[in-house]
Amino acid sequence: MRFDVVTLSPDLFEPLRQFGVIGRALRDGHIVLKTWNLRDFADPPHFRVDDRPYGGGPGMVLMAEPLWRAVEAVRGEAPAGAPVLYLSPQGRRLDQALVEELAAYPGLILVCGRYEGVDERWIESQADGELSVGDFVMTGGEIPALLVLDAVSRFVPGTVGDEQSLTQESFRGGLLEAPAYTRPAAWRGREVPEVLLGGHHEDIAAWRSTQGRVRTGRRRPDLLTPETGCDQDPLGKTKK
Ligand code: 4H3
């Protein structure tokens, strides 16, 4: 899968190549990342990318034309069918279902705004969608873009080593995961739940399933829907 990112700060994306699971996937070629510096698409001699908002108000707005040129250039290289997504608090809220939807595309073109945002006419003319990573405002779309890249890349074959971790993790099936433990079995007066030490796989699976539902009910009751196989009283007889 290929990611093209239009940004005023391409440097912010370079550290990805060095670290962790995503760094490895980039080095191994499972995912490809190309950043495009918006300033390269502005006009000399000043290479301005922003201007004051019509109607007044604080801050600056990214001009439509450099964005347009950048995306035209990206389209010449990005895979056919890759959507142009503008990161914005006004966009569709990202969740695990949307992450997996996005992972089905051959590529994503992520456009990062700055300052007060971008000229609305650019959004109308070139963006296929607006994407929000949560209900908060950031100074730029770069960190949201990094977040999308990370979450989506996990579903590209080869990125995450153990395929099981994709199917058993939190949110798969719409529920939170059971708590995890590792050695030692007793630590500062706290013990690992007995069932996990026994090696009885059916009991362990049942315990994890119950814990997942208990946790979801306590922490994220909003996730309990008919689709997740739970009604609004998931705890039933099971109290922790
Ligand atoms: C995305 C972008 C929050 C999100 C963002 C989010 C800066 C959008 C600028 C940039 C506009 C002003 N903040 N929740 N900020 O995904 O281009 O908002």
Short mmCIF file of C-alpha atoms and ligand atoms in Angstrom, two decimals:
data_model
loop_
_atom_site.label_atom_id
_atom_site.label_comp_id
_atom_site.label_asym_id
_atom_site.label_seq_id
_atom_site.Cartn_x
_atom_site.Cartn_y
_atom_site.Cartn_z
CA MET A 1 0.00 0.00 0.00
CA ARG A 2 1.17 3.49 -0.83
CA PHE A 3 0.74 6.71 1.18
CA ASP A 4 1.27 10.13 -0.38
CA VAL A 5 1.27 13.02 2.06
CA VAL A 6 1.01 16.69 1.12
CA THR A 7 2.49 18.80 3.94
CA LEU A 8 4.48 21.90 4.80
CA SER A 9 6.64 19.74 7.13
CA PRO A 10 7.81 16.62 5.30
CA ASP A 11 10.54 16.22 7.95
CA LEU A 12 7.92 15.22 10.50
CA PHE A 13 7.42 11.96 8.60
CA GLU A 14 11.06 10.90 8.31
CA PRO A 15 11.45 9.43 11.81
CA LEU A 16 8.80 6.85 10.89
CA ARG A 17 11.32 5.15 8.64
CA GLN A 18 13.64 4.37 11.54
CA PHE A 19 11.43 3.05 14.27
CA GLY A 20 9.28 0.12 15.14
CA VAL A 21 6.81 -1.90 13.17
CA ILE A 22 6.06 0.85 10.62
CA GLY A 23 9.77 1.53 10.03
CA ARG A 24 10.30 -2.13 9.24
CA ALA A 25 7.29 -2.26 6.91
CA LEU A 26 8.63 0.78 5.04
CA ARG A 27 12.10 -0.73 4.76
CA ASP A 28 10.66 -4.05 3.62
CA GLY A 29 8.47 -2.31 1.05
CA HIS A 30 5.14 -3.54 2.39
CA ILE A 31 4.16 0.10 2.58
CA VAL A 32 5.52 3.04 0.61
CA LEU A 33 5.50 6.62 1.86
CA LYS A 34 6.18 9.70 -0.23
CA THR A 35 5.88 13.20 1.17
CA TRP A 36 5.25 16.24 -1.01
CA ASN A 37 6.27 19.68 0.20
CA LEU A 38 3.40 22.06 -0.45
CA ARG A 39 5.85 24.93 -0.80
CA ASP A 40 7.31 23.33 -3.93
CA PHE A 41 3.99 24.05 -5.64
CA ALA A 42 3.86 27.75 -4.79
CA ASP A 43 5.00 30.54 -7.10
CA PRO A 44 8.42 32.15 -7.00
CA PRO A 45 9.88 34.40 -5.83
CA HIS A 46 8.15 34.20 -2.44
CA PHE A 47 6.63 30.72 -2.59
CA ARG A 48 3.63 31.84 -0.54
CA VAL A 49 1.20 29.14 0.43
CA ASP A 50 -1.13 31.14 2.70
CA ASP A 51 -3.02 34.40 2.81
CA ARG A 52 -5.41 36.34 5.05
CA PRO A 53 -9.00 35.09 5.31
CA TYR A 54 -11.69 36.94 3.40
CA GLY A 55 -14.13 38.47 5.88
CA GLY A 56 -11.36 38.98 8.40
CA GLY A 57 -10.48 37.04 11.50
CA PRO A 58 -7.29 35.69 13.01
CA GLY A 59 -4.69 33.58 11.31
CA MET A 60 -3.98 32.58 7.77
CA VAL A 61 -5.63 30.24 5.28
CA LEU A 62 -3.80 27.91 2.87
CA MET A 63 -4.42 29.04 -0.69
CA ALA A 64 -6.25 26.72 -3.07
CA GLU A 65 -3.82 26.84 -6.02
CA PRO A 66 -0.66 25.36 -4.43
CA LEU A 67 -2.81 22.59 -2.92
CA TRP A 68 -4.39 21.95 -6.33
CA ARG A 69 -1.03 21.70 -8.08
CA ALA A 70 0.38 19.45 -5.38
CA VAL A 71 -2.53 17.03 -5.59
CA GLU A 72 -2.39 17.02 -9.42
CA ALA A 73 1.29 16.07 -9.18
CA VAL A 74 0.56 13.37 -6.59
CA ARG A 75 -2.20 11.92 -8.74
CA GLY A 76 0.36 11.38 -11.49
CA GLU A 77 2.22 8.94 -9.23
CA ALA A 78 -0.30 7.58 -6.75
CA PRO A 79 -2.15 4.35 -7.54
CA ALA A 80 -5.41 4.75 -9.47
CA GLY A 81 -8.33 4.83 -7.06
CA ALA A 82 -6.42 6.34 -4.13
CA PRO A 83 -8.76 8.85 -2.46
CA VAL A 84 -7.67 12.38 -1.55
CA LEU A 85 -8.37 12.81 2.17
CA TYR A 86 -8.11 16.11 4.01
CA LEU A 87 -7.36 15.76 7.73
CA SER A 88 -9.76 18.00 9.60
CA PRO A 89 -11.80 18.05 12.81
CA GLN A 90 -14.82 18.49 10.53
CA GLY A 91 -14.28 15.13 8.85
CA ARG A 92 -15.74 11.67 9.35
CA ARG A 93 -14.51 10.34 12.66
CA LEU A 94 -11.93 7.61 12.37
CA ASP A 95 -12.69 4.34 14.11
CA GLN A 96 -11.50 0.76 13.65
CA ALA A 97 -14.14 0.02 11.01
CA LEU A 98 -13.03 3.03 8.95
CA VAL A 99 -9.36 2.09 9.42
CA GLU A 100 -10.08 -1.29 7.85
CA GLU A 101 -12.12 0.36 5.08
CA LEU A 102 -9.17 2.63 4.27
CA ALA A 103 -6.77 -0.31 4.27
CA ALA A 104 -8.67 -1.78 1.32
CA TYR A 105 -7.53 1.05 -0.99
CA PRO A 106 -4.33 0.63 -3.02
CA GLY A 107 -3.20 3.98 -1.64
CA LEU A 108 -4.23 7.07 0.29
CA ILE A 109 -3.45 10.70 -0.52
CA LEU A 110 -3.38 12.56 2.80
CA VAL A 111 -3.46 16.35 2.74
CA CYS A 112 -2.32 18.21 5.86
CA GLY A 113 -3.52 21.74 6.53
CA ARG A 114 -2.01 24.37 8.79
CA TYR A 115 -2.93 27.69 10.40
CA GLU A 116 -6.69 28.31 10.24
CA GLY A 117 -7.25 25.72 7.55
CA VAL A 118 -7.54 25.65 3.77
CA ASP A 119 -9.59 27.51 1.18
CA GLU A 120 -12.94 25.72 1.11
CA ARG A 121 -12.95 25.73 -2.69
CA TRP A 122 -9.95 23.40 -2.69
CA ILE A 123 -11.86 20.92 -0.51
CA GLU A 124 -14.87 21.12 -2.83
CA SER A 125 -12.81 20.61 -5.95
CA GLN A 126 -10.26 17.97 -5.02
CA ALA A 127 -10.92 16.27 -1.69
CA ASP A 128 -12.79 12.98 -1.83
CA GLY A 129 -13.39 13.18 1.89
CA GLU A 130 -12.47 14.81 5.17
CA LEU A 131 -11.13 12.63 7.93
CA SER A 132 -10.97 13.42 11.66
CA VAL A 133 -8.96 11.44 14.18
CA GLY A 134 -10.99 12.78 17.10
CA ASP A 135 -12.96 15.71 18.42
CA PHE A 136 -10.09 18.09 19.05
CA VAL A 137 -8.13 20.68 17.10
CA MET A 138 -4.42 20.44 16.30
CA THR A 139 -2.07 23.03 14.83
CA GLY A 140 -1.62 20.94 11.70
CA GLY A 141 -2.90 17.80 10.00
CA GLU A 142 0.47 16.06 10.18
CA ILE A 143 0.04 14.22 13.47
CA PRO A 144 -3.46 13.08 12.47
CA ALA A 145 -1.96 11.87 9.15
CA LEU A 146 0.74 9.93 11.00
CA LEU A 147 -1.97 8.37 13.12
CA VAL A 148 -3.97 7.28 10.06
CA LEU A 149 -0.83 5.91 8.41
CA ASP A 150 0.02 3.86 11.50
CA ALA A 151 -3.44 2.44 12.12
CA VAL A 152 -4.06 1.60 8.44
CA SER A 153 -0.61 0.10 7.88
CA ARG A 154 -1.29 -2.52 10.54
CA PHE A 155 -3.76 -4.09 8.10
CA VAL A 156 -1.31 -4.25 5.21
CA PRO A 157 -0.10 -7.85 4.92
CA GLY A 158 3.44 -8.21 6.22
CA THR A 159 3.38 -5.15 8.47
CA VAL A 160 2.28 -6.84 11.67
CA GLY A 161 4.17 -10.09 12.12
CA ASP A 162 1.63 -12.13 14.04
CA GLU A 163 -1.62 -12.07 12.07
CA GLN A 164 -3.48 -13.27 15.16
CA SER A 165 -2.91 -9.97 16.90
CA LEU A 166 -5.07 -8.34 14.23
CA THR A 167 -8.04 -10.60 14.88
CA GLN A 168 -7.86 -10.81 18.67
CA GLU A 169 -7.06 -7.22 19.49
CA SER A 170 -9.25 -4.57 21.05
CA PHE A 171 -12.08 -3.48 18.78
CA ARG A 172 -11.98 -6.55 16.59
CA GLY A 173 -15.53 -7.63 17.05
CA GLY A 174 -16.20 -4.17 18.42
CA LEU A 175 -15.24 -4.99 22.00
CA LEU A 176 -12.31 -4.14 24.24
CA GLU A 177 -9.70 -6.76 25.00
CA ALA A 178 -9.13 -8.66 28.19
CA PRO A 179 -6.21 -7.47 30.34
CA ALA A 180 -2.76 -8.95 29.59
CA TYR A 181 -0.08 -10.20 31.98
CA THR A 182 3.47 -11.47 31.74
CA ARG A 183 6.08 -12.83 34.15
CA PRO A 184 6.49 -12.89 37.07
CA ALA A 185 3.24 -14.57 38.17
CA ALA A 186 3.38 -12.66 41.47
CA TRP A 187 4.59 -9.06 41.45
CA ARG A 188 4.56 -6.67 44.41
CA GLY A 189 1.66 -8.47 46.00
CA ARG A 190 -0.39 -8.74 42.80
CA GLU A 191 -1.10 -12.09 41.20
CA VAL A 192 -1.87 -13.05 37.63
CA PRO A 193 -5.42 -14.47 37.41
CA GLU A 194 -5.25 -18.18 38.15
CA VAL A 195 -6.96 -19.31 34.94
CA LEU A 196 -4.16 -17.87 32.77
CA LEU A 197 -1.54 -19.99 34.53
CA GLY A 198 -3.33 -23.30 34.02
CA GLY A 199 -2.93 -23.78 30.27
CA HIS A 200 -6.57 -24.80 29.80
CA HIS A 201 -7.20 -23.09 26.47
CA GLU A 202 -10.98 -23.24 26.50
CA ASP A 203 -11.18 -21.79 30.00
CA ILE A 204 -8.72 -19.08 29.04
CA ALA A 205 -10.71 -18.16 25.94
CA ALA A 206 -13.93 -18.03 27.97
CA TRP A 207 -12.30 -15.89 30.67
CA ARG A 208 -10.90 -13.46 28.10
CA SER A 209 -14.24 -13.19 26.38
CA THR A 210 -15.99 -12.41 29.65
CA GLN A 211 -13.32 -9.91 30.68
CA GLY A 212 -13.59 -8.20 27.32
CA ARG A 213 -17.33 -7.79 27.74
CA VAL A 214 -17.04 -6.70 31.37
CA ARG A 215 -14.46 -4.08 30.46
CA THR A 216 -16.48 -2.85 27.54
CA GLY A 217 -19.57 -2.55 29.71
CA ARG A 218 -17.71 -0.61 32.38
CA ARG A 219 -15.51 1.59 30.24
CA ARG A 220 -17.20 1.90 26.87
CA PRO A 221 -20.87 0.99 27.17
CA ASP A 222 -21.39 2.95 23.95
CA LEU A 223 -19.71 0.07 22.09
CA LEU A 224 -22.30 -2.47 23.22
CA THR A 225 -24.73 -2.86 20.38
CA PRO A 226 -26.61 -5.75 18.81
CA GLU A 227 -23.77 -5.95 16.24
CA THR A 228 -21.19 -6.64 18.93
CA GLY A 229 -23.35 -9.48 20.17
CA CYS A 230 -24.19 -7.67 23.40
CA ASP A 231 -27.25 -5.89 24.64
CA GLN A 232 -26.97 -2.89 26.91
CA ASP A 233 -26.58 -5.16 29.94
CA PRO A 234 -23.54 -7.19 28.94
CA LEU A 235 -22.47 -8.08 32.44
CA GLY A 236 -25.49 -10.26 33.02
CA LYS A 237 -24.64 -12.60 35.85
CA THR A 238 -20.91 -12.00 35.46
CA LYS A 239 -19.69 -9.56 38.03
CA LYS A 240 -15.90 -9.27 38.02
C1 4H3 B 1 -7.15 17.32 11.92
C2 4H3 B 1 -6.49 18.49 11.57
C3 4H3 B 1 -7.46 18.22 14.10
C4 4H3 B 1 -7.64 17.18 13.19
C5 4H3 B 1 -6.35 19.51 12.50
C6 4H3 B 1 -8.37 15.97 13.60
C7 4H3 B 1 -4.92 22.56 11.05
C8 4H3 B 1 -6.72 21.28 10.09
C9 4H3 B 1 -5.93 23.48 10.44
C10 4H3 B 1 -5.47 21.19 10.93
C11 4H3 B 1 -6.68 22.64 9.47
C12 4H3 B 1 -6.82 24.14 11.44
N1 4H3 B 1 -6.83 19.32 13.76
N2 4H3 B 1 -9.12 16.00 14.70
N3 4H3 B 1 -5.78 20.70 12.23
O1 4H3 B 1 -8.27 14.97 12.90
O2 4H3 B 1 -5.99 22.55 8.25
O3 4H3 B 1 -7.70 23.27 12.09
#
